[in-house]
XYZ file of C-alpha atoms in Angstrom:
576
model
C 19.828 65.613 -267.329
C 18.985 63.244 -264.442
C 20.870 66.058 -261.647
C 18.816 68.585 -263.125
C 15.459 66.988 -261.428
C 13.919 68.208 -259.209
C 12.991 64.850 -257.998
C 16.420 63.611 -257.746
C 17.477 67.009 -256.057
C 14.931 66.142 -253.282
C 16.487 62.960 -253.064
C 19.879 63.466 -253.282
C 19.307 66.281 -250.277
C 17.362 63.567 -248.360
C 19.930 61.326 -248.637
C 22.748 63.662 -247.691
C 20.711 64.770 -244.491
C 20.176 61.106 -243.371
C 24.113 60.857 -244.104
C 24.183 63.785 -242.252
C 22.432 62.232 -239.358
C 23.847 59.057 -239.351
C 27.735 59.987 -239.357
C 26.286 62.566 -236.141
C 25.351 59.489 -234.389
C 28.374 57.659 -234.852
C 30.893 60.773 -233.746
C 28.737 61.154 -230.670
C 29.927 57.702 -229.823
C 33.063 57.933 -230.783
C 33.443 60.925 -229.003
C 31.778 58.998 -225.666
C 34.901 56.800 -226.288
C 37.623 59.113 -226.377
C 40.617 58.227 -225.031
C 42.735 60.788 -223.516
C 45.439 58.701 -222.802
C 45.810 59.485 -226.572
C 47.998 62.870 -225.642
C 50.727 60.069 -224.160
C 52.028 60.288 -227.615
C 53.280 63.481 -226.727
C 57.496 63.551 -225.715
C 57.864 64.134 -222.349
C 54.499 63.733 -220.945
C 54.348 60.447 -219.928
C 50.906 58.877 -219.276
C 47.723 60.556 -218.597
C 45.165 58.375 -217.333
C 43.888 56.204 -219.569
C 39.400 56.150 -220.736
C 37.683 58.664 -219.023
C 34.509 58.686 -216.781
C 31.762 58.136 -218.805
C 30.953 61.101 -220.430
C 27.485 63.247 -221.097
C 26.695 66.138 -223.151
C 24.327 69.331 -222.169
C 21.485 68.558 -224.591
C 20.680 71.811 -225.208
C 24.356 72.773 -226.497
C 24.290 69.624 -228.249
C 20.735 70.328 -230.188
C 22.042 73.947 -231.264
C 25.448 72.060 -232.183
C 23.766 69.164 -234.421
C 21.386 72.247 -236.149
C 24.022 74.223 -237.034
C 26.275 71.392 -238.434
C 23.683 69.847 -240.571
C 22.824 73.981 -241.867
C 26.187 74.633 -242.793
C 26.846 71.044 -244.101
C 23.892 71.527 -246.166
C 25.254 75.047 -247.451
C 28.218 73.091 -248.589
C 26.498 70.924 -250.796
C 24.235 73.736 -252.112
C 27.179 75.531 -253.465
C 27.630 72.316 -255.804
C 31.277 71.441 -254.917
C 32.829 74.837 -256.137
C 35.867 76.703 -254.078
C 34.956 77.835 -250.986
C 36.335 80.662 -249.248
C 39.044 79.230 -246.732
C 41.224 82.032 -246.571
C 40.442 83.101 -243.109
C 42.391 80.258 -242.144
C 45.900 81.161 -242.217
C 46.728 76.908 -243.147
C 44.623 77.588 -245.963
C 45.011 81.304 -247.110
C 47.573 80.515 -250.503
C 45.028 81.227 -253.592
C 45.900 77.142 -254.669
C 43.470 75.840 -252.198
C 40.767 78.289 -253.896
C 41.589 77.331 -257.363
C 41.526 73.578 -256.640
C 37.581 72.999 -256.178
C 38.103 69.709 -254.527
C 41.466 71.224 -251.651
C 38.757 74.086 -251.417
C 36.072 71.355 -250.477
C 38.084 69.205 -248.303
C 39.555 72.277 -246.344
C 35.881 73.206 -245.952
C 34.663 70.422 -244.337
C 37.534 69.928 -242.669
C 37.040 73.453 -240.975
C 33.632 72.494 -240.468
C 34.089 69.065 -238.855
C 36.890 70.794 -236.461
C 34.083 73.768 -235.632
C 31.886 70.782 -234.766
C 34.351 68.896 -232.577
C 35.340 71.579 -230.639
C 31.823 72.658 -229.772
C 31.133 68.792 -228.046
C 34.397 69.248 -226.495
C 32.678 72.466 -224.737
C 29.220 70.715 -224.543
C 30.503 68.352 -222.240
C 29.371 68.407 -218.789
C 31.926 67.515 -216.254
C 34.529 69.008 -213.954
C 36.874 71.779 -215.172
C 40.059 68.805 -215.327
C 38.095 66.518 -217.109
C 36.771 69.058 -219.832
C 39.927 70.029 -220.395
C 41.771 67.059 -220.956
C 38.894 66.063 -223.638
C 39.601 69.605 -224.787
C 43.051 69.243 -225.430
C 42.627 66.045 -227.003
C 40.861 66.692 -229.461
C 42.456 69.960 -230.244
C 45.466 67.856 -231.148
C 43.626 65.286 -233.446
C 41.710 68.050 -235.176
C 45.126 69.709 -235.339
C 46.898 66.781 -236.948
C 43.777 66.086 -238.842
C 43.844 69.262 -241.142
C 44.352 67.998 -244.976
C 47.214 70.581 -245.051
C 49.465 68.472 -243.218
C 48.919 65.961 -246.210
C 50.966 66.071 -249.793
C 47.436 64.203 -251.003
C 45.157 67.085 -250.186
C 47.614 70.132 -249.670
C 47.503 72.172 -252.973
C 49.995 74.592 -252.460
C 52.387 71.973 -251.508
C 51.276 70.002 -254.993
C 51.571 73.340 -257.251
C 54.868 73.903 -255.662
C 55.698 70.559 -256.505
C 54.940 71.125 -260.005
C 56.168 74.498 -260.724
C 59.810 72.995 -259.728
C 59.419 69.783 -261.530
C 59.635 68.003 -257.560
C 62.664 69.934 -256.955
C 60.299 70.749 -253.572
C 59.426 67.184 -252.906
C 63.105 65.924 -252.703
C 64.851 68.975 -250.794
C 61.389 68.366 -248.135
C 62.833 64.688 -247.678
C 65.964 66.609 -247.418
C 64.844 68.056 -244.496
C 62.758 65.740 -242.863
C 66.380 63.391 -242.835
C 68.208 66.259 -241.416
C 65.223 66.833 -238.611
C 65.497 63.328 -237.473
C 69.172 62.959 -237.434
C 68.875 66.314 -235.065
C 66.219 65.263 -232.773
C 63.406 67.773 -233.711
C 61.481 69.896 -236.299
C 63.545 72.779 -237.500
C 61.857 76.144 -236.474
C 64.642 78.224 -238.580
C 67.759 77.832 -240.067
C 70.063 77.144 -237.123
C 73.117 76.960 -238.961
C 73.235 80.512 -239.038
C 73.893 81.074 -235.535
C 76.231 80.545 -232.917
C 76.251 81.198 -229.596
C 79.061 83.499 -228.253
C 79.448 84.917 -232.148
C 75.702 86.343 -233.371
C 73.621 85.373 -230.022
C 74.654 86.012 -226.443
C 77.382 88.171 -227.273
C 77.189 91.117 -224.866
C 81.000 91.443 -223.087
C 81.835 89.530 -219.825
C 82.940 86.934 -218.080
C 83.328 83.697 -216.643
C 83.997 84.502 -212.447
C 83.044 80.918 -210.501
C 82.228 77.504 -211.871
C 80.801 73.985 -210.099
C 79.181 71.028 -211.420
C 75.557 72.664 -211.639
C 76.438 76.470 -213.542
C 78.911 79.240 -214.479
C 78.304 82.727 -212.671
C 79.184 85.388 -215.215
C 80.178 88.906 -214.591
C 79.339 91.471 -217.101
C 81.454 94.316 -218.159
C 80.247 97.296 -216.999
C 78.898 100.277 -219.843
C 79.288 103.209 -217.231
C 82.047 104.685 -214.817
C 80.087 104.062 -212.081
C 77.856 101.622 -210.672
C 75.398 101.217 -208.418
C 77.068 99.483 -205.477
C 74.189 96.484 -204.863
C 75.046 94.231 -207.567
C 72.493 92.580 -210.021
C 71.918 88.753 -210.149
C 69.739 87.173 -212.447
C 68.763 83.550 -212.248
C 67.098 82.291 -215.430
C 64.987 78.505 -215.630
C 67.243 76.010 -215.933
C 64.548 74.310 -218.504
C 66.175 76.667 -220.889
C 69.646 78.522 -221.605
C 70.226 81.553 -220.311
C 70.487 83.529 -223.454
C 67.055 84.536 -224.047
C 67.571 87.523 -222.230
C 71.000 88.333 -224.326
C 69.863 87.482 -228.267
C 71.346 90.509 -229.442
C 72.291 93.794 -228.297
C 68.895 95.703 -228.797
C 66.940 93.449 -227.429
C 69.213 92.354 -224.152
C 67.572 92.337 -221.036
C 71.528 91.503 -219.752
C 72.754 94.389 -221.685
C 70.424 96.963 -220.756
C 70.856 96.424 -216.848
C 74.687 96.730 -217.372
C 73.721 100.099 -219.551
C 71.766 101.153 -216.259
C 74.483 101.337 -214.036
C 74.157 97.910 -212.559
C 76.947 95.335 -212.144
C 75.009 92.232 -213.353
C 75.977 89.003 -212.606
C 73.967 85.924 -214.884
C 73.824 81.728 -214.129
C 74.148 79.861 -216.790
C 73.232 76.713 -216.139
C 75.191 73.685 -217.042
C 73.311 71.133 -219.277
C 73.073 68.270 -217.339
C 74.315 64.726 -218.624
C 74.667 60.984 -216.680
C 76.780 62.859 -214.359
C 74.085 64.920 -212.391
C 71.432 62.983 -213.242
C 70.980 62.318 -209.332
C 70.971 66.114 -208.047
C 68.059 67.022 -206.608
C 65.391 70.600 -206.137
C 67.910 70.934 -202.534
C 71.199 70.274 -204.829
C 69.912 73.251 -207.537
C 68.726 75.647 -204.333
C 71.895 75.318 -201.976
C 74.663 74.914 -204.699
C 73.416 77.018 -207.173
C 70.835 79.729 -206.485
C 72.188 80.316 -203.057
C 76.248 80.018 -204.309
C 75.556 82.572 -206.751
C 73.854 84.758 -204.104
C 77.087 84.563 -202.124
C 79.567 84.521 -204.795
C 78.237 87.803 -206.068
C 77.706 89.595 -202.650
C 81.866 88.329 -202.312
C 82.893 89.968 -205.544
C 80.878 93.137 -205.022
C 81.822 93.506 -200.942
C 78.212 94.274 -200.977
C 76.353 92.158 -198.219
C 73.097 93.181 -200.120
C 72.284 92.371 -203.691
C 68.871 92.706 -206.077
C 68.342 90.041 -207.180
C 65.884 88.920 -210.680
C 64.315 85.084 -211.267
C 62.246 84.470 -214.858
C 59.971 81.696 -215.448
C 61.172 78.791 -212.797
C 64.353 80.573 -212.052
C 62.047 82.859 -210.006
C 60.351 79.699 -208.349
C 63.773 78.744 -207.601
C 65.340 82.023 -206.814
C 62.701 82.732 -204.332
C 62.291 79.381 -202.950
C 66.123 80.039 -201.910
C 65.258 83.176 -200.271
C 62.968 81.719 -198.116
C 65.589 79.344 -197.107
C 67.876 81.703 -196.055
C 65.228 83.646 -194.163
C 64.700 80.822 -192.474
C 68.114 80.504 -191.650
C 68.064 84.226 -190.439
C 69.382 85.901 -193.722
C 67.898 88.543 -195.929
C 70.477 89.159 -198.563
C 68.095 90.647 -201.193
C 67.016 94.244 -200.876
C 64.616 93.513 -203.667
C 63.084 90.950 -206.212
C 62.055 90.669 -209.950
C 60.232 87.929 -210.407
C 59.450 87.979 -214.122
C 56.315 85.697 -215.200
C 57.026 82.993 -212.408
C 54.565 81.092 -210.446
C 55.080 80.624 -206.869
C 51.006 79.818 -206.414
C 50.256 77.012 -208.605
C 46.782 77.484 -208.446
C 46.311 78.685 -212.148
C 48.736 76.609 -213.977
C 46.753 77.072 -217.384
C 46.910 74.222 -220.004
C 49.819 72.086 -217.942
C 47.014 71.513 -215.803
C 45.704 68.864 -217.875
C 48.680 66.633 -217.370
C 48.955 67.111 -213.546
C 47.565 64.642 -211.189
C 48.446 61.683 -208.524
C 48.658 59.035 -211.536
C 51.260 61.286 -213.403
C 53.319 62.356 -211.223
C 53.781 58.741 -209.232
C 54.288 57.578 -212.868
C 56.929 60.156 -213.387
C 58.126 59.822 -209.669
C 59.134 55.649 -210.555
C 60.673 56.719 -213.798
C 62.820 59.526 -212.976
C 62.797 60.235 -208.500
C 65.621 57.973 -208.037
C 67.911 59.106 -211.113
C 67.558 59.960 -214.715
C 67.261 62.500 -217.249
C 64.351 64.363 -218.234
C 65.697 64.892 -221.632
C 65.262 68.548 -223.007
C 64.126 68.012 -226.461
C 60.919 65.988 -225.005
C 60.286 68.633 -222.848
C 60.577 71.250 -225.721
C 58.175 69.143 -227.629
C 55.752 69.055 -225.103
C 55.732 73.240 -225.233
C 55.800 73.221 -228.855
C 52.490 71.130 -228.869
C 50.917 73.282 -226.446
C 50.549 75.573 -229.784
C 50.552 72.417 -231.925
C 49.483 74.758 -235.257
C 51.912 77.157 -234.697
C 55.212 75.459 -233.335
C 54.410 71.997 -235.586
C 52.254 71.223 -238.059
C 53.391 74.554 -239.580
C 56.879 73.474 -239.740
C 55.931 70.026 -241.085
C 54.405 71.342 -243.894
C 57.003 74.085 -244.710
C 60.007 72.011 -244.269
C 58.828 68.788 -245.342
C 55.644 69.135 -248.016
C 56.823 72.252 -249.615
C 60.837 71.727 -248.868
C 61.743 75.247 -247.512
C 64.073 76.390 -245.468
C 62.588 78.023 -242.231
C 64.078 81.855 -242.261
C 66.203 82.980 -239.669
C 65.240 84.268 -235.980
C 67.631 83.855 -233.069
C 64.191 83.599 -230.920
C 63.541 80.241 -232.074
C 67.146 79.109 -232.488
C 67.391 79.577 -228.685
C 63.501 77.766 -228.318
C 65.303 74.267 -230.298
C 68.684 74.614 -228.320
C 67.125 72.754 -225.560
C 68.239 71.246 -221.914
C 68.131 68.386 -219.936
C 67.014 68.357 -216.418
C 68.068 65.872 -213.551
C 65.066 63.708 -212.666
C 64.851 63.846 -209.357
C 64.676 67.585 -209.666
C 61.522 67.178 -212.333
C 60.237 64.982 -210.034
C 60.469 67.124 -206.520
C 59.470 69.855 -209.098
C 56.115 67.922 -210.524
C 55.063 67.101 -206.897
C 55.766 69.913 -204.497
C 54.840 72.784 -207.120
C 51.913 71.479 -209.969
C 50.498 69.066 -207.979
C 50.380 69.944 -204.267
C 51.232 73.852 -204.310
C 53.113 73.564 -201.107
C 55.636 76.233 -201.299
C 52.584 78.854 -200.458
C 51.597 76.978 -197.214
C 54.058 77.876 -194.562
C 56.041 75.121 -193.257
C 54.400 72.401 -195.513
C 57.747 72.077 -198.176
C 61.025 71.474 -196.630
C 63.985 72.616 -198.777
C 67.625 72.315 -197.485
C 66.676 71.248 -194.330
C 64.596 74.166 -193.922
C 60.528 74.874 -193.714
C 59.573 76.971 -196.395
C 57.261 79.930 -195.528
C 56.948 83.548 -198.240
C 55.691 85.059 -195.655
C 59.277 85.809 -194.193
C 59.873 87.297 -197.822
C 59.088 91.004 -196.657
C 61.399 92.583 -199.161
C 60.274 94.700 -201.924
C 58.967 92.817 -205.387
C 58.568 93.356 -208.946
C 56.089 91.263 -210.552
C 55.680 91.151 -213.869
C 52.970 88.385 -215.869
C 52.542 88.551 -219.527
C 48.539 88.880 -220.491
C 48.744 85.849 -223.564
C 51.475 83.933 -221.711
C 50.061 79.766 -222.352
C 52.430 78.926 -219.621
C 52.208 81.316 -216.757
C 48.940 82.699 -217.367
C 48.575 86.183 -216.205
C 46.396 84.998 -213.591
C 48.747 82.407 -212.255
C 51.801 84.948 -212.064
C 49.788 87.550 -210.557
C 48.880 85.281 -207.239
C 52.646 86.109 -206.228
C 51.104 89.618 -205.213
C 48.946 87.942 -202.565
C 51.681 85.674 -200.993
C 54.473 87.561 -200.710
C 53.587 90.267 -197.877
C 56.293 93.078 -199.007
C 55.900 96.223 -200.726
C 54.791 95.143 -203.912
C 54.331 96.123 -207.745
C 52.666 94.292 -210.177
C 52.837 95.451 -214.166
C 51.175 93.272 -217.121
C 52.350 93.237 -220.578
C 51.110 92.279 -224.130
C 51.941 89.351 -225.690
C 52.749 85.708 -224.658
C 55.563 84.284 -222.060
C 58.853 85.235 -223.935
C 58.028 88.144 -226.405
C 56.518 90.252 -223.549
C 59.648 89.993 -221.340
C 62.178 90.588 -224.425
C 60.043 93.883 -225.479
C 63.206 96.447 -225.460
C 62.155 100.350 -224.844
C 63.922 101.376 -228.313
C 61.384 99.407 -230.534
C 58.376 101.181 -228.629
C 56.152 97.680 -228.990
C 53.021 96.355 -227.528
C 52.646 98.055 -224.385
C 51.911 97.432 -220.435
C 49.566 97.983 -217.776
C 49.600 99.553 -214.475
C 47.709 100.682 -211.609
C 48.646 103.872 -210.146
C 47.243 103.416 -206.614
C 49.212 100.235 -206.120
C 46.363 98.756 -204.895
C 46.506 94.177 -205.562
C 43.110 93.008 -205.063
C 42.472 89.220 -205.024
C 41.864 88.427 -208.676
C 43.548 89.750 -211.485
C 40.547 90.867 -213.107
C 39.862 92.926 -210.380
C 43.361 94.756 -210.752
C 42.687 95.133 -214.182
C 39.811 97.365 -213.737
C 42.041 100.052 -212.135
C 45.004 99.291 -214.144
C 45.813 101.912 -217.307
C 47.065 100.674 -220.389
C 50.866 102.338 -221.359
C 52.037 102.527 -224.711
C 55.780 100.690 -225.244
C 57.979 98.634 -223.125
C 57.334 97.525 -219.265
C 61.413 97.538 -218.987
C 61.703 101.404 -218.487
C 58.976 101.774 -215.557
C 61.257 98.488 -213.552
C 64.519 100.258 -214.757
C 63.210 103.253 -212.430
C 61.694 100.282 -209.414
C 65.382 98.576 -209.612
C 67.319 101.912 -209.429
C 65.587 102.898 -205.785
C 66.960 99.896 -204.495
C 70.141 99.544 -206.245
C 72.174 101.764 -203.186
C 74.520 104.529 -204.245
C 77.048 104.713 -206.904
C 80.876 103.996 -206.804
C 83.094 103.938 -209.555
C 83.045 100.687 -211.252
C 85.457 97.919 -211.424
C 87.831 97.299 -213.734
C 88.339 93.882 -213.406
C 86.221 90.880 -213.060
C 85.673 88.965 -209.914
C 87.883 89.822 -206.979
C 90.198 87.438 -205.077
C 89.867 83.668 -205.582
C 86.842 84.984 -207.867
C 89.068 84.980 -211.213
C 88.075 85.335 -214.710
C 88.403 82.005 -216.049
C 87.039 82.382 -219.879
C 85.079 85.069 -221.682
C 81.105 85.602 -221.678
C 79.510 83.518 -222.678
C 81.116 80.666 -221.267
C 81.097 76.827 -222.085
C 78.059 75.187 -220.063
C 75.581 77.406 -222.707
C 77.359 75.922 -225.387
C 76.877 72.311 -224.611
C 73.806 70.627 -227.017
C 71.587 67.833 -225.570
């Protein structure tokens, strides 16, 4: 009778606004406070420094902010604890949170509070670093915050739990034994695959091996081929079979289906062994050995040559060591969303400074591994709701098996990487951008400078890629000083590279007066949006430059070059 009140309605409201302002008070401190040193608890990062300047707020933002909290916190308790509509929220979206008043109500506030957070993350006033380290802080506590990731407050998880008498409990501790026995979250079912039988299976093989990769030769899919061969150089942070998961989507395959004789690395997965090699041991025995090895096998003193991700980095930091040393022996270049300007490095950014990478430079310069499943982690949480609290609840609070998808099968079949490499790699690229100021990095004994790179070059960024951004891999265009063609696609850094012609997804953007203004944004505004796959439009680029045809070979290698073992060969098969 006593709720029904109007009196004790007044009060109850007054006492939930000055609740309202006190808990504002005290997350506006504790927000002062943060810590971003917090994010060290993230594999492979190492230490970011530790408290931050003191920090201040723009009071307007922060006025509007603490208004519309306390309005919608106030709607919240005027809809008297019943479900409220959550659904929006993918975490949420099951029809148990919105039968469960109280999961409705905690998901509510929860959405609310992380609203509120991330708006004093924006109202901060400071430089662009420090914002977005506090940014990315809390993004990750309000991430690992939500009530979903909790049996206590997830209801789906709980009605699952019921409806198979905690049949779902037991097979998630199932899982979450079998994820730490492997070293990381399951993303899907990786007993299903196996590389060389269902994923990277297209036909080759095996034509030169050292300590550092396996060159392999594809078999060709025409009678004749263009007489320039093909060489692709993928990031050694990851296997090469991305671009061979199956044989519709096969970047691999469909260059061998265009006439070209494609030669792949595959990068051995470094143990103790190499854990001394260095950016100069990767550049001179690997990039450039496969350069020569395939102009050998081919006869062909000219080759096209293709680098993704940090394979370009690499591929064309070799070039510009052999044009220092007077050779040009690519008559073109893919570089496929790579960053060679490290201006716009996008979220990494946050990590990168003096204190890191001296930190990571004492750790790993001298000798070490930078082990592969940290650094997969640290991608993973650069999505954290997507690539890990959504896994943690599937596989562990509701005890299901992830579904298959060779995609992220290869993203969990991780590498190592030597530390000095990681470290040369931290310094020279992230943190001092040297390899765009001529003469400033020295590589193989040689001074460094694009602007000898006057061949013709494909670039390619992908628009939602969290780690090239578009605007980083589109600086290329205004440091190399060759012919040049830049294309954007849809989607993020993998799925817009593996976008096949046949499945006539997403599509890509180009600018028919070639034109490469300064910014990105500026190229956009000229730049018309095509329907389908980027990989037709470069098909046509790489066939200008791909020579005549001859009749193609029907052997691998040539010479000393023998086939040793079938495609895919044994370094890709090696786990961490």
């Amino acid at each position: 009778m006593g709720q029904n009140n109007p009196d004790f309605l007044n009060e109850a409201t007054q006492q939930f606004q000055q609740a309202l302002t006190q808990g504002w008070t005290q997350a506006l401190e504790a927000f002062k406070k943060v810590d971003v040193g917090a994010t060290n608890g993230l594999p492979g990062l190492g230490a970011m420094p530790g408290k931050l300047p003191k920090i201040h707020f723009a009071p307007e933002k922060m006025q509007e902010l603490q208004q519309q909290y306390s309005k919608e916190a106030l709607s919240l308790l005027s809809e008297g604890f019943k479900p409220a509509k959550v659904a929006a929220d993918r975490r949420f979206a099951d029809a148990s949170w919105n039968e469960n008043p109280l999961a409705a109500y905690s998901a509510a506030v929860y959405l609310l509070n992380a609203r509120t957070l991330m708006g004093m993350a924006d109202a901060v006033e400071a430089d662009a670093k420090t914002r977005n380290r506090i940014r990315f802080a809390v993004e990750q506590w309000v991430a690992a915050a939500a009530p979903s990731n909790f049996l206590a407050f997830n209801a789906e998880a709980q009605k699952k739990a019921i409806e198979t008498k905690g049949e779902s409990i037991a097979k998630g501790v199932q899982n979450l034994v079998h994820d730490i026995q492997q070293g990381h979250v399951s993303m899907t079912d990786e007993s299903l695959f196996e590389v060389g039988k269902n994923v990277a299976t297209t036909e080759g093989a095996v034509v030169f091996e050292n300590d550092l990769f396996q060159l392999l030769e594809y078999k060709p899919l025409t009678a004749k081929v263009y007489e320039k061969p093909f060489l692709l150089v993928p990031p050694c942070i990851n296997k090469f079979y991305i671009l061979d998961l199956q044989p519709e989507n096969s970047l691999i395959r469909y260059a061998v289906s265009q006439g070209h004789r494609t030669f792949v690395v595959s990068w051995r997965n470094p143990d103790a062994s190499l854990d001394h090699k260095t950016w100069d041991n990767y550049i001179e025995d690997a990039v450039i050995k496969a350069i020569t090895v395939a102009q050998e096998i081919s006869g062909s003193p000219s080759i096209n040559a293709l680098g993704f991700c940090v394979g370009g980095t690499m591929l064309t930091t070799a070039l510009a060591v052999l044009a220092a040393r007077g050779e040009k022996p690519a008559a073109s270049l893919t570089l496929l969303t790579t960053l060679l300007d490290f201006t716009d490095t996008g979220i990494l950014d946050v990590f990168i400074d003096e204190a890191f990478v001296k930190f990571r430079e004492a750790e790993l310069g001298k000798g070490g591994l930078m082990k592969g499943t940290d650094l997969a982690s640290t991608f993973s949480f650069l999505r954290p709701n997507d690539l890990v609290w959504n896994y943690v609840v599937g596989n562990y609070l509701k005890g299901e098996t992830p579904p298959p998808f060779d995609l992220l099968y290869w993203n969990s079949d991780s590498t190592n990487l030597p530390g000095p490499f990681y470290a040369w790699y931290l310094r020279n690229t992230y943190l001092e951008n040297k390899l765009i100021k001529p003469g400033k990095a020295t590589v193989c004994g040689e001074k460094i400078d694009l602007g000898k790179l006057d061949l013709p070059v494909y670039i390619y960024g992908s628009r939602e890629d969290h780690i090239v951004p578009i605007g980083g891999a589109y600086g290329s265009t205004q440091v190399l000083p060759g012919k040049k063609r830049f294309v954007m696609g849809a989607s993020g850094h993998i799925a817009g590279v593996i976008n096949p012609p046949a499945k006539n997804k997403r599509s890509h953007w180009i600018r028919s007066d070639g034109k490469l203004p300064k910014t990105q944004e500026a190229w956009l505004e000229g730049a018309v949006e095509h329907p389908g796959s980027w990989w037709t439009d470069w098909a046509a680029w790489l066939k200008s430059h791909a020579g005549k045809q001859i009749a193609a070979p029907r052997t691998y290698g040539k010479g000393k070059y023998k086939a040793t073992m079938p495609a895919p060969g044994s370094y890709v098969k090696v786990k961490v």
